[in-house]
Coordinates of N, CA, C and O in Angstrom, one line a residue:
D1 N -34.2 -118.4 39.5 CA -34.1 -118.1 40.9 C -35.4 -117.9 41.6 O -36.4 -117.8 40.9
I2 N -35.4 -117.9 42.9 CA -36.7 -117.8 43.6 C -37.5 -116.5 43.3 O -38.7 -116.6 43.2
A3 N -36.8 -115.4 43.1 CA -37.6 -114.2 42.8 C -38.4 -114.3 41.6 O -39.6 -113.8 41.6
N4 N -37.9 -114.9 40.5 CA -38.7 -115.0 39.3 C -39.9 -116.0 39.5 O -41.0 -115.9 39.0
G5 N -39.7 -117.1 40.3 CA -40.7 -118.0 40.6 C -41.8 -117.3 41.4 O -43.0 -117.5 41.1
L6 N -41.5 -116.4 42.3 CA -42.4 -115.7 43.1 C -43.2 -114.7 42.2 O -44.4 -114.4 42.4
R7 N -42.5 -114.1 41.3 CA -43.1 -113.1 40.4 C -44.2 -113.9 39.5 O -45.3 -113.3 39.3
A8 N -43.8 -115.1 39.1 CA -44.8 -115.9 38.3 C -46.0 -116.2 39.2 O -47.2 -116.0 38.7
R9 N -45.8 -116.6 40.4 CA -47.0 -116.9 41.3 C -47.8 -115.6 41.5 O -49.1 -115.7 41.5
Y10 N -47.2 -114.5 41.8 CA -47.9 -113.2 42.0 C -48.7 -112.8 40.8 O -49.8 -112.4 40.9
K11 N -48.0 -112.9 39.6 CA -48.7 -112.5 38.4 C -49.9 -113.3 38.1 O -51.0 -112.8 37.7
M12 N -49.8 -114.7 38.3 CA -50.9 -115.5 38.1 C -52.0 -115.3 39.1 O -53.2 -115.3 38.8
R13 N -51.6 -115.0 40.4 CA -52.6 -114.7 41.4 C -53.5 -113.5 41.1 O -54.7 -113.5 41.4
L14 N -52.9 -112.6 40.4 CA -53.7 -111.3 40.1 C -54.1 -111.3 38.6 O -54.6 -110.2 38.1
I15 N -54.1 -112.4 37.9 CA -54.4 -112.4 36.5 C -55.8 -111.9 36.2 O -56.0 -111.2 35.1
N16 N -56.8 -112.1 37.0 CA -58.1 -111.6 36.7 C -58.3 -110.1 36.9 O -59.3 -109.6 36.6
R17 N -57.3 -109.5 37.4 CA -57.3 -108.0 37.6 C -56.4 -107.3 36.5 O -56.3 -106.1 36.5
S18 N -55.9 -108.2 35.6 CA -55.0 -107.7 34.6 C -55.7 -106.9 33.5 O -56.8 -107.3 33.1
G19 N -55.1 -105.8 33.1 CA -55.6 -105.1 31.9 C -55.2 -105.7 30.6 O -55.7 -105.4 29.5
S20 N -54.2 -106.6 30.7 CA -53.7 -107.3 29.5 C -53.3 -108.7 29.9 O -52.2 -109.1 30.1
K21 N -54.4 -109.6 29.9 CA -54.2 -110.9 30.4 C -53.2 -111.7 29.6 O -52.3 -112.4 30.2
N22 N -53.3 -111.7 28.3 CA -52.4 -112.5 27.5 C -50.9 -112.1 27.7 O -50.0 -112.9 27.8
A23 N -50.7 -110.8 27.8 CA -49.3 -110.3 28.0 C -48.8 -110.8 29.4 O -47.7 -111.2 29.6
D24 N -49.7 -110.7 30.4 CA -49.3 -111.1 31.7 C -49.1 -112.7 31.8 O -48.3 -113.1 32.6
L25 N -49.9 -113.4 31.1 CA -49.8 -114.8 31.1 C -48.4 -115.2 30.4 O -47.7 -116.1 30.9
Q26 N -48.0 -114.4 29.4 CA -46.7 -114.7 28.8 C -45.6 -114.3 29.8 O -44.6 -115.0 29.9
K27 N -45.8 -113.3 30.6 CA -44.8 -112.9 31.7 C -44.7 -114.1 32.7 O -43.6 -114.4 33.1
V28 N -45.8 -114.7 33.0 CA -45.7 -115.9 33.9 C -44.8 -116.9 33.3 O -43.9 -117.5 34.0
I29 N -45.0 -117.2 32.0 CA -44.2 -118.2 31.3 C -42.7 -117.8 31.3 O -41.8 -118.6 31.6
D30 N -42.5 -116.5 31.1 CA -41.1 -116.0 31.1 C -40.5 -116.0 32.4 O -39.3 -116.4 32.6
Y31 N -41.2 -115.7 33.5 CA -40.7 -115.7 34.8 C -40.3 -117.1 35.2 O -39.3 -117.4 35.8
V32 N -41.2 -118.1 34.9 CA -40.9 -119.5 35.2 C -39.6 -119.9 34.5 O -38.8 -120.6 35.0
G33 N -39.5 -119.5 33.2 CA -38.3 -119.9 32.5 C -37.0 -119.3 33.1 O -35.9 -119.9 32.9
A34 N -37.1 -118.2 33.8 CA -35.9 -117.6 34.5 C -35.8 -118.1 36.0 O -35.0 -117.5 36.7
S35 N -36.7 -119.0 36.4 CA -36.6 -119.4 37.8 C -35.9 -120.8 37.9 O -34.8 -120.9 37.4
F36 N -36.5 -121.7 38.5 CA -35.9 -123.0 38.9 C -35.6 -123.9 37.6 O -36.4 -124.0 36.8
A37 N -34.4 -124.5 37.7 CA -34.0 -125.4 36.6 C -34.5 -126.9 36.9 O -34.7 -127.7 36.0
S38 N -34.6 -127.2 38.2 CA -35.0 -128.6 38.6 C -35.4 -128.5 40.0 O -35.3 -127.5 40.7
E39 N -35.9 -129.7 40.5 CA -36.3 -129.8 41.9 C -35.1 -129.5 42.9 O -35.4 -129.2 44.0
A40 N -33.9 -129.7 42.4 CA -32.7 -129.4 43.2 C -32.7 -128.0 43.6 O -32.0 -127.6 44.6
D41 N -33.4 -127.1 42.9 CA -33.3 -125.7 43.2 C -34.4 -125.2 44.1 O -34.6 -124.0 44.3
N42 N -35.3 -126.1 44.6 CA -36.4 -125.7 45.4 C -36.0 -124.7 46.6 O -34.9 -124.9 47.1
A43 N -36.8 -123.8 46.8 CA -36.6 -122.9 48.0 C -37.4 -123.5 49.1 O -38.6 -123.4 49.2
S44 N -36.7 -124.3 50.0 CA -37.4 -125.1 51.0 C -36.8 -125.0 52.3 O -35.6 -124.7 52.4
I45 N -37.6 -125.2 53.3 CA -37.1 -125.3 54.7 C -36.9 -126.8 54.9 O -37.9 -127.6 54.8
Q46 N -35.7 -127.3 55.3 CA -35.5 -128.7 55.5 C -35.6 -129.0 57.0 O -35.3 -128.2 57.8
Y47 N -36.0 -130.2 57.2 CA -36.1 -130.7 58.6 C -35.4 -132.0 58.7 O -35.6 -132.9 57.9
A48 N -34.5 -132.1 59.8 CA -33.7 -133.3 59.8 C -33.4 -133.9 61.2 O -32.7 -134.9 61.3
N49 N -34.0 -133.4 62.2 CA -33.8 -134.0 63.5 C -35.0 -133.7 64.4 O -35.8 -132.9 64.1
T50 N -35.0 -134.3 65.6 CA -36.1 -134.1 66.5 C -36.2 -132.7 67.1 O -37.3 -132.3 67.6
D51 N -35.2 -131.9 67.0 CA -35.3 -130.5 67.4 C -35.9 -129.6 66.3 O -36.1 -128.4 66.5
N52 N -36.0 -130.1 65.1 CA -36.4 -129.3 64.0 C -37.3 -130.2 63.0 O -36.8 -130.8 62.1
Q53 N -38.6 -130.3 63.4 CA -39.5 -131.1 62.6 C -40.5 -130.3 61.8 O -40.7 -129.2 62.1
N54 N -41.0 -131.0 60.8 CA -42.0 -130.3 59.9 C -43.1 -129.8 60.9 O -43.6 -130.5 61.7
P55 N -43.5 -128.6 60.7 CA -44.5 -128.0 61.7 C -45.8 -128.7 61.7 O -46.4 -128.8 62.8
M56 N -46.3 -129.2 60.6 CA -47.6 -130.0 60.7 C -47.4 -131.2 61.5 O -48.3 -131.5 62.3
F57 N -46.3 -132.0 61.3 CA -46.1 -133.2 62.1 C -45.9 -132.8 63.6 O -46.5 -133.4 64.4
D58 N -45.1 -131.8 63.8 CA -44.9 -131.4 65.2 C -46.2 -131.0 65.9 O -46.4 -131.3 67.1
F59 N -47.0 -130.2 65.2 CA -48.3 -129.8 65.8 C -49.1 -131.1 66.1 O -49.7 -131.2 67.2
E60 N -49.2 -132.0 65.2 CA -50.1 -133.2 65.4 C -49.5 -134.0 66.5 O -50.2 -134.5 67.4
W61 N -48.2 -134.2 66.5 CA -47.5 -135.1 67.5 C -47.7 -134.5 68.9 O -47.9 -135.3 69.8
S62 N -47.6 -133.2 69.0 CA -47.6 -132.6 70.4 C -49.1 -132.4 70.9 O -49.3 -132.3 72.1
R63 N -50.0 -132.2 69.9 CA -51.4 -131.9 70.4 C -52.4 -132.9 70.0 O -53.6 -132.8 70.5
D64 N -52.1 -133.9 69.1 CA -53.1 -134.9 68.7 C -54.4 -134.2 68.2 O -55.5 -134.5 68.7
A65 N -54.2 -133.2 67.4 CA -55.4 -132.3 67.0 C -55.7 -132.2 65.6 O -56.5 -131.4 65.2
I66 N -55.1 -133.0 64.7 CA -55.4 -133.0 63.3 C -56.1 -134.3 62.9 O -55.7 -135.3 63.4
S67 N -57.1 -134.2 62.1 CA -57.8 -135.4 61.6 C -58.2 -135.1 60.2 O -58.3 -134.0 59.7
S68 N -58.6 -136.2 59.5 CA -59.0 -136.1 58.2 C -60.6 -136.1 58.1 O -61.2 -136.6 59.0
C69 N -61.1 -135.4 57.1 CA -62.5 -135.3 57.0 C -63.1 -136.0 55.8 O -62.3 -136.4 54.9
T70 N -64.4 -136.1 55.7 CA -65.0 -136.8 54.6 C -64.9 -136.1 53.3 O -65.1 -136.8 52.3
S71 N -64.7 -134.8 53.2 CA -64.6 -134.1 51.9 C -63.5 -134.6 51.1 O -63.7 -134.9 49.9
M72 N -62.3 -134.7 51.6 CA -61.2 -135.2 50.8 C -61.4 -136.7 50.4 O -61.2 -137.1 49.3
W73 N -61.9 -137.5 51.4 CA -62.2 -138.9 51.1 C -63.2 -139.0 49.9 O -63.0 -139.8 49.0
G74 N -64.2 -138.1 49.9 CA -65.2 -138.1 48.8 C -64.5 -137.8 47.5 O -64.9 -138.5 46.5
K75 N -63.6 -136.9 47.4 CA -62.9 -136.6 46.2 C -62.1 -137.7 45.7 O -62.1 -138.1 44.5
L76 N -61.4 -138.4 46.6 CA -60.5 -139.5 46.2 C -61.4 -140.7 45.8 O -61.1 -141.3 44.8
W77 N -62.5 -140.9 46.5 CA -63.4 -142.0 46.1 C -64.1 -141.8 44.8 O -64.1 -142.7 43.9
E78 N -64.5 -140.6 44.6 CA -65.2 -140.2 43.3 C -64.3 -140.4 42.1 O -64.7 -140.9 41.1
R79 N -63.0 -140.1 42.3 CA -62.1 -140.2 41.2 C -61.4 -141.6 41.1 O -60.5 -141.8 40.3
E80 N -61.8 -142.5 42.0 CA -61.1 -143.8 42.0 C -59.6 -143.6 42.1 O -58.9 -144.4 41.4
D81 N -59.2 -142.7 42.9 CA -57.8 -142.4 43.1 C -57.0 -143.6 43.7 O -57.4 -144.1 44.8
P82 N -56.0 -144.1 43.0 CA -55.3 -145.3 43.5 C -54.6 -145.1 44.8 O -54.2 -146.1 45.5
R83 N -54.3 -143.9 45.2 CA -53.6 -143.6 46.4 C -54.5 -143.8 47.7 O -54.1 -143.8 48.8
M84 N -55.8 -143.9 47.4 CA -56.8 -143.9 48.5 C -56.5 -145.0 49.5 O -56.7 -144.8 50.7
D85 N -56.0 -146.1 49.1 CA -55.8 -147.2 50.0 C -54.5 -147.0 50.8 O -54.2 -147.9 51.7
R86 N -53.8 -145.9 50.6 CA -52.5 -145.7 51.3 C -52.6 -144.4 52.1 O -51.6 -144.0 52.8
V87 N -53.6 -143.6 52.0 CA -53.7 -142.3 52.6 C -54.0 -142.2 54.1 O -53.5 -141.4 54.8
Y88 N -54.9 -143.1 54.5 CA -55.5 -143.0 55.9 C -54.9 -144.0 56.9 O -54.7 -145.1 56.6
W89 N -54.7 -143.4 58.1 CA -54.2 -144.2 59.2 C -55.3 -144.1 60.3 O -55.8 -143.1 60.6
H90 N -55.6 -145.3 60.9 CA -56.5 -145.3 62.0 C -55.7 -144.9 63.3 O -54.7 -145.6 63.6
S91 N -56.2 -143.9 64.0 CA -55.4 -143.4 65.1 C -55.4 -144.4 66.3 O -54.4 -144.4 67.0
G92 N -56.4 -145.2 66.5 CA -56.4 -146.1 67.6 C -55.5 -147.3 67.4 O -54.8 -147.8 68.3
A93 N -55.4 -147.8 66.1 CA -54.7 -149.0 65.8 C -53.4 -148.8 65.2 O -52.5 -149.7 65.1
W94 N -53.1 -147.5 64.7 CA -51.9 -147.2 64.0 C -51.6 -148.1 62.8 O -50.6 -148.6 62.6
V95 N -52.7 -148.3 62.0 CA -52.6 -149.1 60.8 C -53.2 -148.4 59.6 O -54.1 -147.6 59.9
H96 N -52.8 -148.7 58.5 CA -53.5 -148.2 57.3 C -54.8 -148.9 57.1 O -55.0 -150.1 57.4
L97 N -55.8 -148.1 56.7 CA -57.1 -148.7 56.4 C -57.3 -148.4 54.9 O -56.9 -147.4 54.3
D98 N -57.9 -149.4 54.2 CA -58.2 -149.2 52.8 C -59.3 -148.1 52.7 O -60.0 -147.7 53.6
G99 N -59.4 -147.6 51.5 CA -60.3 -146.4 51.2 C -61.7 -146.7 51.6 O -62.3 -145.8 52.2
E100 N -62.3 -147.8 51.4 CA -63.7 -148.1 51.6 C -63.9 -148.1 53.2 O -64.9 -147.5 53.7
S101 N -63.1 -148.9 53.9 CA -63.4 -149.0 55.3 C -62.9 -147.8 56.1 O -63.3 -147.7 57.3
S102 N -62.2 -146.9 55.6 CA -61.8 -145.7 56.3 C -62.9 -144.7 56.5 O -62.8 -143.9 57.5
F103 N -63.9 -144.7 55.8 CA -64.9 -143.6 55.8 C -65.5 -143.5 57.2 O -65.7 -142.4 57.7
D104 N -65.8 -144.6 57.9 CA -66.4 -144.5 59.2 C -65.6 -143.8 60.3 O -66.1 -143.5 61.4
Y105 N -64.3 -143.7 60.1 CA -63.4 -143.1 61.1 C -63.0 -141.7 60.7 O -62.1 -141.1 61.4
L106 N -63.6 -141.1 59.7 CA -63.3 -139.7 59.3 C -64.2 -138.7 60.0 O -65.3 -139.0 60.3
A107 N -63.7 -137.5 60.3 CA -64.5 -136.4 60.8 C -65.5 -136.0 59.8 O -65.1 -135.8 58.6
P108 N -66.7 -135.8 60.2 CA -67.7 -135.3 59.2 C -67.4 -133.9 58.9 O -67.2 -133.1 59.8
T109 N -67.3 -133.6 57.6 CA -67.0 -132.3 57.2 C -67.9 -131.2 57.7 O -69.1 -131.3 57.6
G110 N -67.4 -130.2 58.4 CA -68.1 -129.1 59.0 C -68.9 -129.5 60.3 O -69.4 -128.6 60.9
E111 N -68.8 -130.7 60.7 CA -69.6 -131.1 61.9 C -68.8 -132.1 62.8 O -69.4 -133.0 63.4
P112 N -67.5 -131.9 63.0 CA -66.8 -132.9 63.8 C -67.1 -132.6 65.3 O -67.4 -131.5 65.7
E113 N -66.9 -133.7 66.1 CA -67.0 -133.5 67.5 C -65.6 -133.3 68.0 O -64.6 -133.9 67.5
E114 N -65.4 -132.3 68.9 CA -64.1 -132.0 69.4 C -63.5 -133.2 70.2 O -64.2 -133.7 71.1
S115 N -62.4 -133.7 69.7 CA -61.8 -134.9 70.4 C -60.3 -135.0 70.0 O -59.9 -134.4 69.1
Q116 N -59.6 -135.8 70.7 CA -58.2 -136.1 70.4 C -58.1 -137.6 70.1 O -58.5 -138.4 71.0
G117 N -57.6 -137.9 69.0 CA -57.4 -139.3 68.7 C -58.7 -140.1 68.3 O -58.7 -141.3 68.1
G118 N -59.8 -139.3 68.1 CA -61.0 -140.0 67.8 C -61.2 -140.2 66.3 O -62.0 -141.1 65.9
Y119 N -60.6 -139.4 65.5 CA -60.7 -139.6 64.0 C -59.4 -140.1 63.4 O -58.4 -140.0 64.0
M120 N -59.6 -140.5 62.2 CA -58.4 -141.0 61.4 C -57.5 -139.8 60.9 O -58.0 -138.7 60.8
Y121 N -56.3 -140.2 60.7 CA -55.3 -139.2 60.2 C -55.0 -139.6 58.7 O -55.1 -140.7 58.3
D122 N -54.6 -138.6 58.0 CA -54.0 -138.9 56.7 C -52.5 -138.9 56.8 O -51.9 -138.4 57.8
I123 N -51.8 -139.5 55.8 CA -50.4 -139.6 55.9 C -49.6 -138.3 56.0 O -48.5 -138.3 56.5
F124 N -50.2 -137.2 55.6 CA -49.5 -136.0 55.6 C -49.3 -135.4 57.0 O -48.3 -134.7 57.2
A125 N -50.1 -135.9 57.9 CA -49.8 -135.5 59.3 C -48.6 -136.2 59.9 O -48.1 -135.8 60.9
F126 N -48.1 -137.2 59.2 CA -46.9 -137.9 59.7 C -45.7 -137.6 58.8 O -44.7 -138.4 58.8
S127 N -45.6 -136.5 58.2 CA -44.5 -136.1 57.4 C -43.4 -135.4 58.2 O -43.1 -134.2 58.0
E128 N -42.9 -136.1 59.1 CA -41.9 -135.6 60.1 C -40.7 -134.9 59.4 O -40.3 -133.8 59.9
W129 N -40.2 -135.4 58.4 CA -39.0 -134.8 57.8 C -39.3 -134.2 56.4 O -38.4 -133.7 55.7
A130 N -40.6 -134.1 56.0 CA -40.9 -133.5 54.7 C -40.6 -132.0 54.8 O -40.9 -131.3 55.7
P131 N -39.9 -131.5 53.7 CA -39.6 -130.1 53.7 C -40.9 -129.2 53.4 O -41.9 -129.7 52.9
V132 N -40.8 -128.0 53.8 CA -41.9 -127.0 53.5 C -41.3 -126.2 52.4 O -40.3 -125.6 52.5
H133 N -42.0 -126.2 51.3 CA -41.6 -125.4 50.1 C -42.1 -124.0 50.2 O -43.3 -123.8 50.2
F134 N -41.1 -123.1 50.1 CA -41.5 -121.7 50.0 C -41.9 -121.4 48.6 O -42.9 -120.7 48.3
M135 N -41.2 -122.0 47.7 CA -41.5 -122.0 46.2 C -40.7 -123.2 45.7 O -39.6 -123.5 46.0
S136 N -41.4 -124.0 44.8 CA -40.8 -125.2 44.3 C -40.8 -125.2 42.8 O -41.5 -124.5 42.1
Y137 N -39.9 -126.0 42.2 CA -39.8 -126.2 40.8 C -41.1 -126.6 40.2 O -41.6 -126.1 39.3
H138 N -41.7 -127.6 40.9 CA -42.9 -128.2 40.3 C -44.1 -127.2 40.4 O -44.9 -127.1 39.5
E139 N -44.1 -126.3 41.5 CA -45.2 -125.3 41.5 C -45.0 -124.3 40.3 O -45.9 -123.9 39.7
A140 N -43.7 -123.9 40.1 CA -43.5 -123.1 38.9 C -43.9 -123.7 37.6 O -44.5 -123.0 36.8
Q141 N -43.7 -125.0 37.5 CA -44.1 -125.7 36.3 C -45.6 -125.7 36.1 O -46.2 -125.6 35.0
Y142 N -46.3 -125.9 37.3 CA -47.8 -125.9 37.2 C -48.3 -124.5 36.8 O -49.2 -124.4 36.0
L143 N -47.7 -123.4 37.3 CA -48.0 -122.1 36.9 C -47.8 -121.9 35.4 O -48.7 -121.3 34.7
K144 N -46.7 -122.4 34.9 CA -46.4 -122.3 33.5 C -47.5 -123.0 32.6 O -48.0 -122.5 31.6
A145 N -47.8 -124.2 33.1 CA -48.8 -125.0 32.3 C -50.1 -124.3 32.3 O -50.8 -124.3 31.3
E146 N -50.5 -123.7 33.5 CA -51.8 -123.0 33.5 C -51.8 -121.8 32.5 O -52.8 -121.6 31.8
A147 N -50.7 -121.1 32.5 CA -50.6 -119.9 31.6 C -50.7 -120.4 30.2 O -51.3 -119.8 29.3
Q148 N -50.0 -121.5 29.9 CA -50.0 -122.1 28.5 C -51.4 -122.5 28.1 O -51.9 -122.2 27.0
V149 N -52.2 -123.1 29.0 CA -53.5 -123.5 28.7 C -54.4 -122.3 28.4 O -55.1 -122.2 27.4
R150 N -54.3 -121.3 29.2 CA -55.1 -120.0 29.1 C -54.7 -119.3 27.8 O -55.5 -118.6 27.2
L151 N -53.5 -119.5 27.3 CA -53.1 -118.9 26.0 C -53.4 -119.8 24.8 O -53.1 -119.5 23.7
G152 N -54.0 -120.9 25.1 CA -54.3 -121.9 24.0 C -53.2 -122.7 23.5 O -53.3 -123.4 22.5
Q153 N -52.1 -122.8 24.3 CA -50.9 -123.6 23.9 C -51.1 -125.0 24.6 O -50.2 -125.4 25.4
T154 N -52.1 -125.7 24.2 CA -52.4 -127.0 24.9 C -51.3 -128.1 24.7 O -51.1 -128.8 25.7
D155 N -50.7 -128.2 23.6 CA -49.7 -129.2 23.4 C -48.5 -128.9 24.3 O -48.0 -129.8 25.0
A156 N -48.1 -127.6 24.3 CA -46.9 -127.3 25.2 C -47.3 -127.4 26.7 O -46.5 -127.9 27.5
A157 N -48.6 -127.1 27.0 CA -49.1 -127.3 28.4 C -49.0 -128.7 28.8 O -48.7 -129.0 30.0
K158 N -49.4 -129.6 28.0 CA -49.3 -131.1 28.3 C -47.9 -131.5 28.7 O -47.7 -132.2 29.7
E159 N -46.9 -131.0 27.9 CA -45.5 -131.4 28.2 C -45.1 -130.7 29.5 O -44.4 -131.3 30.3
T160 N -45.5 -129.5 29.7 CA -45.1 -128.8 31.0 C -45.8 -129.5 32.2 O -45.1 -129.6 33.2
L161 N -47.0 -129.9 32.0 CA -47.7 -130.5 33.1 C -47.0 -131.9 33.5 O -46.9 -132.2 34.6
K162 N -46.6 -132.6 32.5 CA -45.8 -133.8 32.7 C -44.6 -133.5 33.5 O -44.2 -134.3 34.5
E163 N -43.9 -132.5 33.2 CA -42.7 -132.1 33.9 C -43.0 -131.7 35.4 O -42.3 -132.0 36.3
A164 N -44.1 -131.0 35.5 CA -44.6 -130.6 36.9 C -44.9 -131.8 37.7 O -44.4 -131.9 38.9
V165 N -45.6 -132.8 37.2 CA -45.9 -134.0 38.0 C -44.7 -134.8 38.3 O -44.5 -135.2 39.4
K166 N -43.8 -134.9 37.3 CA -42.6 -135.6 37.5 C -41.8 -134.9 38.6 O -41.2 -135.6 39.5
G167 N -41.7 -133.6 38.6 CA -40.9 -132.9 39.6 C -41.5 -133.0 41.0 O -40.8 -133.1 42.0
A168 N -42.9 -133.0 41.0 CA -43.5 -133.2 42.3 C -43.2 -134.5 43.0 O -43.1 -134.6 44.2
F169 N -43.1 -135.6 42.2 CA -42.8 -136.9 42.7 C -41.3 -137.0 43.1 O -40.9 -137.9 43.9
E170 N -40.5 -136.2 42.5 CA -39.0 -136.3 42.9 C -38.8 -135.6 44.2 O -37.9 -135.9 44.9

């Protein structure tokens, strides 16, 4: 259930203040085990019509005020992330730009000029119907994997991480 997922998140958030880190990391694993069984159990706010849109999309659509910056681009470029050629939209042409040519249209990190429609958007600003997760199955699995790694359970953590990634894509 959601309460146990939230307990896991809270326990992990405060792990560096714990007097018994290993015991609390095991509690994270236990809480996750008592929380969501699959992505179908996500605690999410759903959006399904023009009167009820994802808030990030609605903010962008009504104000034209969100843009992408060079810091995320740099991380994707450095890691040769294959999603890079699908992430950015040119605001003037409404077309995807490949990763290399998109750099010139990004807001400089920390130094953008105030404007509307002057910089490129990433696809996340166009997530009109994407749900907002209060707590999700895949987040719980990521918490469990982190706890397992910190406890030295690397083989189990690899399997949990695979489950988390699979869940995130579902």
